PDB file of C-alpha atoms in Angstrom:
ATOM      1  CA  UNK A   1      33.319  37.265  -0.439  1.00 90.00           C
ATOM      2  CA  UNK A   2      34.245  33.922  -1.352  1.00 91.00           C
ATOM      3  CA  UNK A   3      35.603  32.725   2.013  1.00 93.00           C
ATOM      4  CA  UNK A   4      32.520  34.614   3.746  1.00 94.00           C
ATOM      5  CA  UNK A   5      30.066  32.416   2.152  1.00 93.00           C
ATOM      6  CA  UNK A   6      31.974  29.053   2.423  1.00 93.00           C
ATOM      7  CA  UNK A   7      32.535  30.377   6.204  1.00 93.00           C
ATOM      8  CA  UNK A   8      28.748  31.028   6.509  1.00 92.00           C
ATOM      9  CA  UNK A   9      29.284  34.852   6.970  1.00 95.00           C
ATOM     10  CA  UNK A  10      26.601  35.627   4.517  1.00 95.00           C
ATOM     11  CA  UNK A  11      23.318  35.506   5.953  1.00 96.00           C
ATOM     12  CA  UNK A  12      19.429  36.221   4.443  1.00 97.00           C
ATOM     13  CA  UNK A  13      17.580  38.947   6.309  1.00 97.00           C
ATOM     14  CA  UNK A  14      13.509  38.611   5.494  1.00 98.00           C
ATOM     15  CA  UNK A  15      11.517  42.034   5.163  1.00 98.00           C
ATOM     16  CA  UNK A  16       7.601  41.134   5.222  1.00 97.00           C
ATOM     17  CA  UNK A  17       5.849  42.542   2.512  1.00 97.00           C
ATOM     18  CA  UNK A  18       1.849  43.801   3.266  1.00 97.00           C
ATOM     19  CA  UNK A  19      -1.221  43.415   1.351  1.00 97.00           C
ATOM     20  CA  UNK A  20      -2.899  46.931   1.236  1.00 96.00           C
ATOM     21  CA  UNK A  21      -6.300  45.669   0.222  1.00 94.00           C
ATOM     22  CA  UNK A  22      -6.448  42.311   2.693  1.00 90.00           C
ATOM     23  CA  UNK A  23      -4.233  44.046   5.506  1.00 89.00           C
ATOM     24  CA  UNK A  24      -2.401  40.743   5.403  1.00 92.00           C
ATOM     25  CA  UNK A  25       1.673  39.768   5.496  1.00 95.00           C
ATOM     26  CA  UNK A  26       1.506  37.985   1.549  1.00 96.00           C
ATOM     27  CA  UNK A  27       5.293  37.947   1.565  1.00 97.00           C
ATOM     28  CA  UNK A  28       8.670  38.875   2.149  1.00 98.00           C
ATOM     29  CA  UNK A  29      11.640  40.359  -0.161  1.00 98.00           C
ATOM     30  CA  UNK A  30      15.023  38.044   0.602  1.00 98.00           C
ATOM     31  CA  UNK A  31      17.738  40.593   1.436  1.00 97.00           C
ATOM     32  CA  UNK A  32      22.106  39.795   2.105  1.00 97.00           C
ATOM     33  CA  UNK A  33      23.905  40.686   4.915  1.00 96.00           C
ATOM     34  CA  UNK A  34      27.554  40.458   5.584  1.00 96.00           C
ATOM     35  CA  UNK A  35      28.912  39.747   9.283  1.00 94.00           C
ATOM     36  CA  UNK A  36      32.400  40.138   8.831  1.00 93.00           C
ATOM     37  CA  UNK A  37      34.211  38.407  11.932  1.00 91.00           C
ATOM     38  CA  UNK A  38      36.346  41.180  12.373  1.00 92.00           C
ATOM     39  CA  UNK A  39      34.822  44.314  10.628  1.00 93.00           C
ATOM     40  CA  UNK A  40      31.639  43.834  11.246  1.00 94.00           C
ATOM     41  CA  UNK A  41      28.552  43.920   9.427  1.00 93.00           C
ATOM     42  CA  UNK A  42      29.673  44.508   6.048  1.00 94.00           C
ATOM     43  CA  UNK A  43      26.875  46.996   3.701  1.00 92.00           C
ATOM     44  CA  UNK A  44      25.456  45.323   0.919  1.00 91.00           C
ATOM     45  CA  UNK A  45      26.195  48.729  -1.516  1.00 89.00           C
ATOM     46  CA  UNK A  46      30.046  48.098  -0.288  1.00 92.00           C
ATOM     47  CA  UNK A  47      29.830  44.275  -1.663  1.00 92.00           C
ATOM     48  CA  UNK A  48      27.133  43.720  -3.621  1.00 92.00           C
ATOM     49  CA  UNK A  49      28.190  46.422  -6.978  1.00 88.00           C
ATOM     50  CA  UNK A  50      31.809  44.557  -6.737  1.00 90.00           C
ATOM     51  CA  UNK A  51      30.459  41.282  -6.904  1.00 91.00           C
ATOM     52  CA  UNK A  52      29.304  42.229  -9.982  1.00 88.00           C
ATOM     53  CA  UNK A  53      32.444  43.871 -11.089  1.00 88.00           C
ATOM     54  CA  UNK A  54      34.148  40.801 -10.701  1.00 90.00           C
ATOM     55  CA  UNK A  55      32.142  37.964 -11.630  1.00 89.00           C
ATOM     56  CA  UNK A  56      31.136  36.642  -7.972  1.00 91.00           C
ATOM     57  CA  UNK A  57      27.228  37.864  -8.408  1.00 94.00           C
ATOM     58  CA  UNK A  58      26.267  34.389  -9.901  1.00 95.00           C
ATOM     59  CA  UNK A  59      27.700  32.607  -6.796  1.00 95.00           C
ATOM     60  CA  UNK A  60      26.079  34.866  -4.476  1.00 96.00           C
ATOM     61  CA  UNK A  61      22.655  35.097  -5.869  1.00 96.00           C
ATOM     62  CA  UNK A  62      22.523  30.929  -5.802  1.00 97.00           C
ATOM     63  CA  UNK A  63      23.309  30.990  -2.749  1.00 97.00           C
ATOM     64  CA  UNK A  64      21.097  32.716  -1.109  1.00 97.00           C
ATOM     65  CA  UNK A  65      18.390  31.530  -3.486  1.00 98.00           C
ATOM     66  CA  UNK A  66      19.078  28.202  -2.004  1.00 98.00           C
ATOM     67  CA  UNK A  67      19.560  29.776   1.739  1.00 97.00           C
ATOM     68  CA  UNK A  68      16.188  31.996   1.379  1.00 98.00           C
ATOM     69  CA  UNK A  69      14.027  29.311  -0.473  1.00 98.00           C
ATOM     70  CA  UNK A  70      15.275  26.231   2.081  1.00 97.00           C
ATOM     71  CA  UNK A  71      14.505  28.782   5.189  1.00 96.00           C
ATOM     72  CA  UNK A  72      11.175  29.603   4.099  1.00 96.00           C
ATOM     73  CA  UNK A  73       9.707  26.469   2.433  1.00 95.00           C
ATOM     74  CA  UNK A  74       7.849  25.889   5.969  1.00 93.00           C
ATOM     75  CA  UNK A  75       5.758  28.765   5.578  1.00 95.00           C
ATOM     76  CA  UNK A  76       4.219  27.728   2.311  1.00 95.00           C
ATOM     77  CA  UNK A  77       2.489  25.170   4.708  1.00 92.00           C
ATOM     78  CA  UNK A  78       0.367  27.088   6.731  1.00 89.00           C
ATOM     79  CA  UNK A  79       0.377  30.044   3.664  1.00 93.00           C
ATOM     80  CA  UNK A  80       0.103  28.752   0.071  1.00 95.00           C
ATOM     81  CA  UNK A  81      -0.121  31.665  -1.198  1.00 95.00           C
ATOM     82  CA  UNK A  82       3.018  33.473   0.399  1.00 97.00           C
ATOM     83  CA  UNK A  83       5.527  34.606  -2.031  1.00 97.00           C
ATOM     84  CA  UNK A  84       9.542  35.282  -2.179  1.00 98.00           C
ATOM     85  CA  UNK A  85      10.973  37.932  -3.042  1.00 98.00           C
ATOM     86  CA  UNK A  86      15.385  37.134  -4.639  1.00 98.00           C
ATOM     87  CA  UNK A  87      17.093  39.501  -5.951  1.00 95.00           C
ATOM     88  CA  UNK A  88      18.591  38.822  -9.385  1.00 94.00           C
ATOM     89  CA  UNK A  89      21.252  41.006 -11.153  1.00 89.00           C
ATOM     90  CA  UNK A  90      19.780  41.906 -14.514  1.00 86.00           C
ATOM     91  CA  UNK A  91      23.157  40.657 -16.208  1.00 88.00           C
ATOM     92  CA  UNK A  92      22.657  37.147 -14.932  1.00 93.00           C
ATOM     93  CA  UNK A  93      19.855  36.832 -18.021  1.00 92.00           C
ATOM     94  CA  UNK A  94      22.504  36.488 -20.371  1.00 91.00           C
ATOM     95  CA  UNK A  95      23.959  33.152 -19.117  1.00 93.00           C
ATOM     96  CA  UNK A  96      22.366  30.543 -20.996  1.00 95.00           C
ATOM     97  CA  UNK A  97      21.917  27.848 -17.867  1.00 97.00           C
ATOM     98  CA  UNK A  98      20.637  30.180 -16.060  1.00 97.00           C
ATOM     99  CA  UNK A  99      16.899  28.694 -15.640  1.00 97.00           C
ATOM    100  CA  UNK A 100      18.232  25.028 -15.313  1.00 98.00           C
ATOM    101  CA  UNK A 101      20.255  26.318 -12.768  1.00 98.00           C
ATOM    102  CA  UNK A 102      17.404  28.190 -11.082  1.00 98.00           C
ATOM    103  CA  UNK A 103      14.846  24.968 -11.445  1.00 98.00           C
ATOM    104  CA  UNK A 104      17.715  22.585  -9.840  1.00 98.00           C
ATOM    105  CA  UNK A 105      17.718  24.891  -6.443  1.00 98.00           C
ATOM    106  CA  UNK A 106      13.935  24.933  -6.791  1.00 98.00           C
ATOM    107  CA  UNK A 107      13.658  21.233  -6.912  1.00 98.00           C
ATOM    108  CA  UNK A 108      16.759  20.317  -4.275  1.00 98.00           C
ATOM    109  CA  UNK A 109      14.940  22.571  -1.611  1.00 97.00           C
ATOM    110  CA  UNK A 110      11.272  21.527  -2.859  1.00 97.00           C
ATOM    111  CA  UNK A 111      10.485  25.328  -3.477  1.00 98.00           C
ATOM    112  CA  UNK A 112       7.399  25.604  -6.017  1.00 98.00           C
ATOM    113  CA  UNK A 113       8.435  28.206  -8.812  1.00 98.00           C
ATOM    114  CA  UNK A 114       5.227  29.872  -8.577  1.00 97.00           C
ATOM    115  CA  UNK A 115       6.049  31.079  -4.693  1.00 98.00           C
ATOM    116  CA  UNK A 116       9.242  32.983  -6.087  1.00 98.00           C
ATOM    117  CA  UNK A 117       9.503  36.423  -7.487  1.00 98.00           C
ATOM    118  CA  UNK A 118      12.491  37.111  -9.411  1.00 97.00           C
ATOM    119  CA  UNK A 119      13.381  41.251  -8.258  1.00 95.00           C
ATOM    120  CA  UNK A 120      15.113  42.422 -11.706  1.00 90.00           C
ATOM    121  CA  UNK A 121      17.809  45.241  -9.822  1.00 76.00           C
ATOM    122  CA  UNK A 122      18.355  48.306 -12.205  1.00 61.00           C
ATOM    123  CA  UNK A 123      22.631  47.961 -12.313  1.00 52.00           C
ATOM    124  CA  UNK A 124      22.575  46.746 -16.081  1.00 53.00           C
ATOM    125  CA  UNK A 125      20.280  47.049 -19.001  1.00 58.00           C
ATOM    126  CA  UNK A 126      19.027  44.167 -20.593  1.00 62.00           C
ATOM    127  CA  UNK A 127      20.031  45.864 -23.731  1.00 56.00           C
ATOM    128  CA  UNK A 128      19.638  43.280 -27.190  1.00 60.00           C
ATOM    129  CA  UNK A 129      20.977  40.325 -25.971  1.00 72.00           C
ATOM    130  CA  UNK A 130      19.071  37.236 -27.835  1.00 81.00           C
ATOM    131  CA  UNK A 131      19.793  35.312 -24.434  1.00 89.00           C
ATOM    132  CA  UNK A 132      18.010  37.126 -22.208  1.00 88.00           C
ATOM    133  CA  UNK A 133      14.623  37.179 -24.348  1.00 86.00           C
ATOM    134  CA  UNK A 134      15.061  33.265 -24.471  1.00 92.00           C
ATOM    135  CA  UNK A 135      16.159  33.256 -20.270  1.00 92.00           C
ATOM    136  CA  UNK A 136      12.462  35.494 -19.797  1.00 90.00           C
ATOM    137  CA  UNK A 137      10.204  33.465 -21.810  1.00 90.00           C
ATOM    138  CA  UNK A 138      12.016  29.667 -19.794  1.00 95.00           C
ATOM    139  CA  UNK A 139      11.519  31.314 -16.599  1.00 95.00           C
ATOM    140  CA  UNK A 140       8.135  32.526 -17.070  1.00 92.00           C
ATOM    141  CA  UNK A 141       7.337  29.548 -18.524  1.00 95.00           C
ATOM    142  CA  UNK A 142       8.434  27.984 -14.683  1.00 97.00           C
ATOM    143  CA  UNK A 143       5.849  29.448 -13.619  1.00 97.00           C
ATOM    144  CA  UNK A 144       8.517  32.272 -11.607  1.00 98.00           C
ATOM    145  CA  UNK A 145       7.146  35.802 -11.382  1.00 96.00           C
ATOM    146  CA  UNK A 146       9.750  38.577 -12.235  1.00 94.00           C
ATOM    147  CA  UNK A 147       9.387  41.937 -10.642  1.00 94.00           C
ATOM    148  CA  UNK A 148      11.248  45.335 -11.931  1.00 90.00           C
ATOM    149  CA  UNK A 149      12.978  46.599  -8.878  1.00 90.00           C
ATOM    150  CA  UNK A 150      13.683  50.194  -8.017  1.00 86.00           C
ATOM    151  CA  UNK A 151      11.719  51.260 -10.552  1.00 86.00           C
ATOM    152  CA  UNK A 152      12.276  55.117 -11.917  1.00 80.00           C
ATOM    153  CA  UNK A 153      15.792  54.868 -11.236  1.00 77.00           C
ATOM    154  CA  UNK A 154      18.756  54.120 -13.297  1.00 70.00           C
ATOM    155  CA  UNK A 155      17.786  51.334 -16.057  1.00 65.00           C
ATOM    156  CA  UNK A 156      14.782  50.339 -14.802  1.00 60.00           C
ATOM    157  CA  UNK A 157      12.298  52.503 -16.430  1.00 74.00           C
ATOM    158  CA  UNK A 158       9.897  52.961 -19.148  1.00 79.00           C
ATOM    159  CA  UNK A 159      12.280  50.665 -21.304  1.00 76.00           C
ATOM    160  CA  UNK A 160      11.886  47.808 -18.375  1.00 77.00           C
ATOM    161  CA  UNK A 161       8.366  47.998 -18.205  1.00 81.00           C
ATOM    162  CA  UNK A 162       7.736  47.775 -21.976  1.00 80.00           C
ATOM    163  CA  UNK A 163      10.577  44.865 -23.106  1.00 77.00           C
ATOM    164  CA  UNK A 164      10.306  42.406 -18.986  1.00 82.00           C
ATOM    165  CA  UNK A 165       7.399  40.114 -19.083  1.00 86.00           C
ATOM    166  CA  UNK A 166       7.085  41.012 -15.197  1.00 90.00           C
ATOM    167  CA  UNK A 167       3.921  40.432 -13.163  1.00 94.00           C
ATOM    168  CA  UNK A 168       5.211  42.895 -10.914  1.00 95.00           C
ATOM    169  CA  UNK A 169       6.806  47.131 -10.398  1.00 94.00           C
ATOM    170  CA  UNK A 170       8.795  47.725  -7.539  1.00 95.00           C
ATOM    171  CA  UNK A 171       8.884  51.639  -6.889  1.00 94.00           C
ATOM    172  CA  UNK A 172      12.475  52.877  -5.478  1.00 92.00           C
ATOM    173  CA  UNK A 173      12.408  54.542  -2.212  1.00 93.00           C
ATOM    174  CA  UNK A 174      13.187  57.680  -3.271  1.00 93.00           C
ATOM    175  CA  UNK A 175      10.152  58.703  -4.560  1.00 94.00           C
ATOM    176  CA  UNK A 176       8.126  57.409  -1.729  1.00 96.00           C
ATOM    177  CA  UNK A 177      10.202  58.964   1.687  1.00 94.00           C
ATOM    178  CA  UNK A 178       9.190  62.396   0.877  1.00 91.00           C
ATOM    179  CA  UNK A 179       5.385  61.632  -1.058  1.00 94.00           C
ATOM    180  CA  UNK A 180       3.810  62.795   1.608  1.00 94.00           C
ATOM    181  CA  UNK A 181       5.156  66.428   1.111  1.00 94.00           C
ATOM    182  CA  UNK A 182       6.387  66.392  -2.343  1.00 94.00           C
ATOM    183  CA  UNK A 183       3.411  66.785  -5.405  1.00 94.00           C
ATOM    184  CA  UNK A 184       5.991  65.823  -7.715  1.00 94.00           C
ATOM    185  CA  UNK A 185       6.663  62.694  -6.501  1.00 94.00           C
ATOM    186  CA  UNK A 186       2.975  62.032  -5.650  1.00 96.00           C
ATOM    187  CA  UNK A 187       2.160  62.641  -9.382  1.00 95.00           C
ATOM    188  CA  UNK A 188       5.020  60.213 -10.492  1.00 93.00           C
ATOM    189  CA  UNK A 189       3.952  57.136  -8.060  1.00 96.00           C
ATOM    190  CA  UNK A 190      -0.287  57.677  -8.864  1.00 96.00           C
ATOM    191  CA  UNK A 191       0.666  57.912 -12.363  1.00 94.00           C
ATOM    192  CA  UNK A 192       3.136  54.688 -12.481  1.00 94.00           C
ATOM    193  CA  UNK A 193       0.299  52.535 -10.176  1.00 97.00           C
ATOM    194  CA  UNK A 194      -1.863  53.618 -13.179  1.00 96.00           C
ATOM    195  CA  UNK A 195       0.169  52.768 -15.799  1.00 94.00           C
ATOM    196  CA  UNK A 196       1.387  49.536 -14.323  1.00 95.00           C
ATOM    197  CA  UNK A 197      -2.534  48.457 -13.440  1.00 97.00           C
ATOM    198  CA  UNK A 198      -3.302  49.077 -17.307  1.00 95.00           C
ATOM    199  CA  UNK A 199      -0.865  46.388 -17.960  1.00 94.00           C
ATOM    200  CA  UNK A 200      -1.904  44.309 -15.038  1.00 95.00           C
ATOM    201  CA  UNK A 201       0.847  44.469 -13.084  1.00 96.00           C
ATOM    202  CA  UNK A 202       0.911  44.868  -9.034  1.00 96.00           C
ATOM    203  CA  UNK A 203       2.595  47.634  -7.568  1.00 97.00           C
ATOM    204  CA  UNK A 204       4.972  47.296  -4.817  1.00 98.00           C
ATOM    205  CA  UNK A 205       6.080  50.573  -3.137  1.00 97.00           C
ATOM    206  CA  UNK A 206       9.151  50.332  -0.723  1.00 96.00           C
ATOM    207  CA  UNK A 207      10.832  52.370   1.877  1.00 96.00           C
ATOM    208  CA  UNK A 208       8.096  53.367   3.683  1.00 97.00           C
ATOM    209  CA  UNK A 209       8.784  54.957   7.405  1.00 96.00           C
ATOM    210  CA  UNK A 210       5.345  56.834   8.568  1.00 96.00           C
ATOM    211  CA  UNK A 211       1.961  56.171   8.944  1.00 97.00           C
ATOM    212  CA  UNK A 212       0.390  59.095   6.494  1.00 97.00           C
ATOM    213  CA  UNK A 213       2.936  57.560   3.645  1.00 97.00           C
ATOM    214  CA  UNK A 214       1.258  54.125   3.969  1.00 97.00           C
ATOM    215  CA  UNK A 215      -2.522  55.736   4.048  1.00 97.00           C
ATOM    216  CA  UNK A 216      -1.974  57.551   1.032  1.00 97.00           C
ATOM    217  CA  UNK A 217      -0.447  54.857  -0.714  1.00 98.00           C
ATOM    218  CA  UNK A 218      -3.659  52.821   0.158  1.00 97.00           C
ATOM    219  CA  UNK A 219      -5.485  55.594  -0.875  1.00 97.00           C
ATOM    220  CA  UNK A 220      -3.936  56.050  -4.980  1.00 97.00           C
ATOM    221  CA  UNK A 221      -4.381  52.114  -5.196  1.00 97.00           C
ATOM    222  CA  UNK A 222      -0.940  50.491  -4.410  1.00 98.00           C
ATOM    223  CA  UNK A 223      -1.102  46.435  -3.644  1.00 98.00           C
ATOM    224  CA  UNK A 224       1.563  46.080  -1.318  1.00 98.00           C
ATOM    225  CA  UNK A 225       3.787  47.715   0.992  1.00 98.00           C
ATOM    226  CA  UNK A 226       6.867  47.408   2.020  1.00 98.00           C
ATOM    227  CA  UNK A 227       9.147  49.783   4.642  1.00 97.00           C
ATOM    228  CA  UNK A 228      10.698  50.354   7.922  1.00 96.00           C
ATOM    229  CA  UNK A 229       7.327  51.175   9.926  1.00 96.00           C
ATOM    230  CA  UNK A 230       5.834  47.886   8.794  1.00 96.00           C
ATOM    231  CA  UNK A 231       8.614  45.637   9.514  1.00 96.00           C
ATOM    232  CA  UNK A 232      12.244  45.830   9.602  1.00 96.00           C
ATOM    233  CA  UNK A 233      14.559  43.292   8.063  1.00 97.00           C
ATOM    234  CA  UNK A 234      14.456  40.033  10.168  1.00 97.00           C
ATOM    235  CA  UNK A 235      16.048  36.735  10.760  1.00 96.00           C
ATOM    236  CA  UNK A 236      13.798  33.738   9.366  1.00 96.00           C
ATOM    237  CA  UNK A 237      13.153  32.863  12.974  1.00 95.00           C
ATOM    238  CA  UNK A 238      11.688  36.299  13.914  1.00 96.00           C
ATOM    239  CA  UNK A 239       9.841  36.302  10.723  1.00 95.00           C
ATOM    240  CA  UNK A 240       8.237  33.082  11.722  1.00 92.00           C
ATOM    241  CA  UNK A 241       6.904  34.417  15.294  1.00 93.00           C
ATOM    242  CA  UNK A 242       5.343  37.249  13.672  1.00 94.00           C
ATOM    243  CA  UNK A 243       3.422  35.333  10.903  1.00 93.00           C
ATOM    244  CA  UNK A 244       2.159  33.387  14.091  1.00 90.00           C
ATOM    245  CA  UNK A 245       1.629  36.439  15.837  1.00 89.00           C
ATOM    246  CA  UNK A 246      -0.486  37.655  13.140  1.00 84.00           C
ATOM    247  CA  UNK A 247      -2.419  34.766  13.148  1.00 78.00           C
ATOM    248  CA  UNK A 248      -3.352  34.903  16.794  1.00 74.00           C
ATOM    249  CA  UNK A 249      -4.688  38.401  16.825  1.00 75.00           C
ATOM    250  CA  UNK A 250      -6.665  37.763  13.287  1.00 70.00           C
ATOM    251  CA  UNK A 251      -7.805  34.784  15.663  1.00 65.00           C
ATOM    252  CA  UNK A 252      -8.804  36.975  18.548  1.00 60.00           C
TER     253      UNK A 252
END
C-alpha cells in the first residue's frame, strides 16, 4: 500500500451526492480505489480493514484528503455551497495532532473547512478515550462537519448518534436496497430520518439503485441521496462535465 501511493496507484473516485428537496448535485462523497499494475483494481474491503490493522490508515486517509480536497477546490468557484464528503477511520480521533494535521492539508490546498464533511466509518468505537472528545470539539470548532457513516450497522448506532457532535447520519445500504419491499426496513429508515431531524441532523441515505427507492425516500423526508441510479463513482474530470451538464439543462 505504501509503494502504491508513492507510485500514484491510489486514486479518488467522486460519487455526487443529490439534494432531494432542490433536485440539485450539493456534493460528492470522496471514495479510494486501487489500480494495481499487475492485479488489477484492487477492492477497497481487501485494503482498506488491513490498513487499519497495521497502522497505514493515517497515511492513506491524508492522502487522499489532500488528493480529493486539491481536485475539487475548483468547484467551490462556481458552487460555494458544494460539500466533500472523506472518509475518516473512527480510531484516527485518538491521535492528538490529528486536527493540526487536518487544518495544514486544508490550508496547503486552500480548502475552506466548512466545504468538508468528515464520514465517521463504523470499524471502531469511539469508546472513552479523553482524546477523541477533545479531537470532536477542535474539529468542530474548524468549522468541519462530521457525518456518522453506515449508520445501523456495527458501531455506529444509537451510541454514535448520542456521544458525535455530527451535523450529519449516513444510512448503510443495507437497509435501503430492499425498502421498497421490506416494511421492516421502511419502519427503521422513517423512524431514524425522524429521530435524526429532532436533533437537527440531515439524513443521507446511500446505495440507492431504482427509481421507486429514491421516490419514497423523497417521500418519508430524506435530504440527500446517494446510489448507483443517480451517479456512479467518477473520476474528478467526469464529475466536472456533469456539474456543467447540469447547469446547461437547469439553463435550458
Amino acid at each position: 500500500l505504501d509503494a502504491a501511493i508513492d507510485a500514484g496507484d491510489i486514486w479518488i473516485a467522486y460519487q455526487p451526492q443529490f439534494d432531494l428537496k432542490d433536485d440539485r448535485i450539493c456534493g460528492a462523497e470522496a471514495l479510494v480505489r486501487w489500480q494495481h499494475p499487475t492485479r488489477g483494481a484492487i477492492s477497497p474491503e481487501a485494503f482498506i480493514l488491513p490498513a487499519e490493522a497495521h497502522n497505514r490508515i493515517k497515511r492513506l486517509t491524508f492522502y487522499v484528503l489532500e488528493q480529493a480536497t486539491r481536485a475539487s477546490r475548483f468547484i467551490l468557484d462556481e458552487r460555494p455551497d458544494f460539500r466533500l464528503g472523506v472518509n475518516i477511520s473512527a480510531g484516527l480521533f485518538e491521535l492528538p495532532e490529528l486536527p493540526a494535521e487536518i487544518a495544514k492539508v486544508l490550508s496547503k490546498v486552500d480548502f475552506p473547512a466548512a466545504n468538508l464533511t468528515l464520514e465517521v466509518t463504523e470499524s471502531a468505537s469511539f469508546g472513552q478515550h479523553q482524546m477523541v472528545a477533545v479531537n470532536l470539539s477542535a474539529i468542530e470548532a474548524m468549522g468541519i462537519q462530521l457525518s456518522i457513516d453506515d449508520y445501523g450497522t456495527g458501531n455506529a448506532t444509537l451510541e454514535y448518534m448520542r456521544s458525535v457532535p455530527c451535523q450529519e447520519v449516513k444510512i448503510d445500504r443495507r437497509f435501503i436496497v430492499g425498502l421498497v419491499k421490506n416494511q421492516n426496513d421502511m419502519l427503521l429508515v422513517e423512524s431514524t430520518i425522524e429521530l435524526a431531524h429532532g436533533m437537527h441532523r440531515r439524513v443521507i441515505a446511500e446505495g440507492i439503485e431504482d427509481p421507486e427507492t429514491l421516490e419514497l425516500l423523497r417521500s418519508i423526508g430524506c435530504d440527500i441521496a446517494q446510489g448507483y441510479y443517480l451517479a456512479k463513482p467518477m473520476r474528478i474530470e467526469a464529475m466536472e462535465s456533469l456539474l456543467e451538464a447540469v447547469t446547461r439543462i437547469k439553463a435550458a
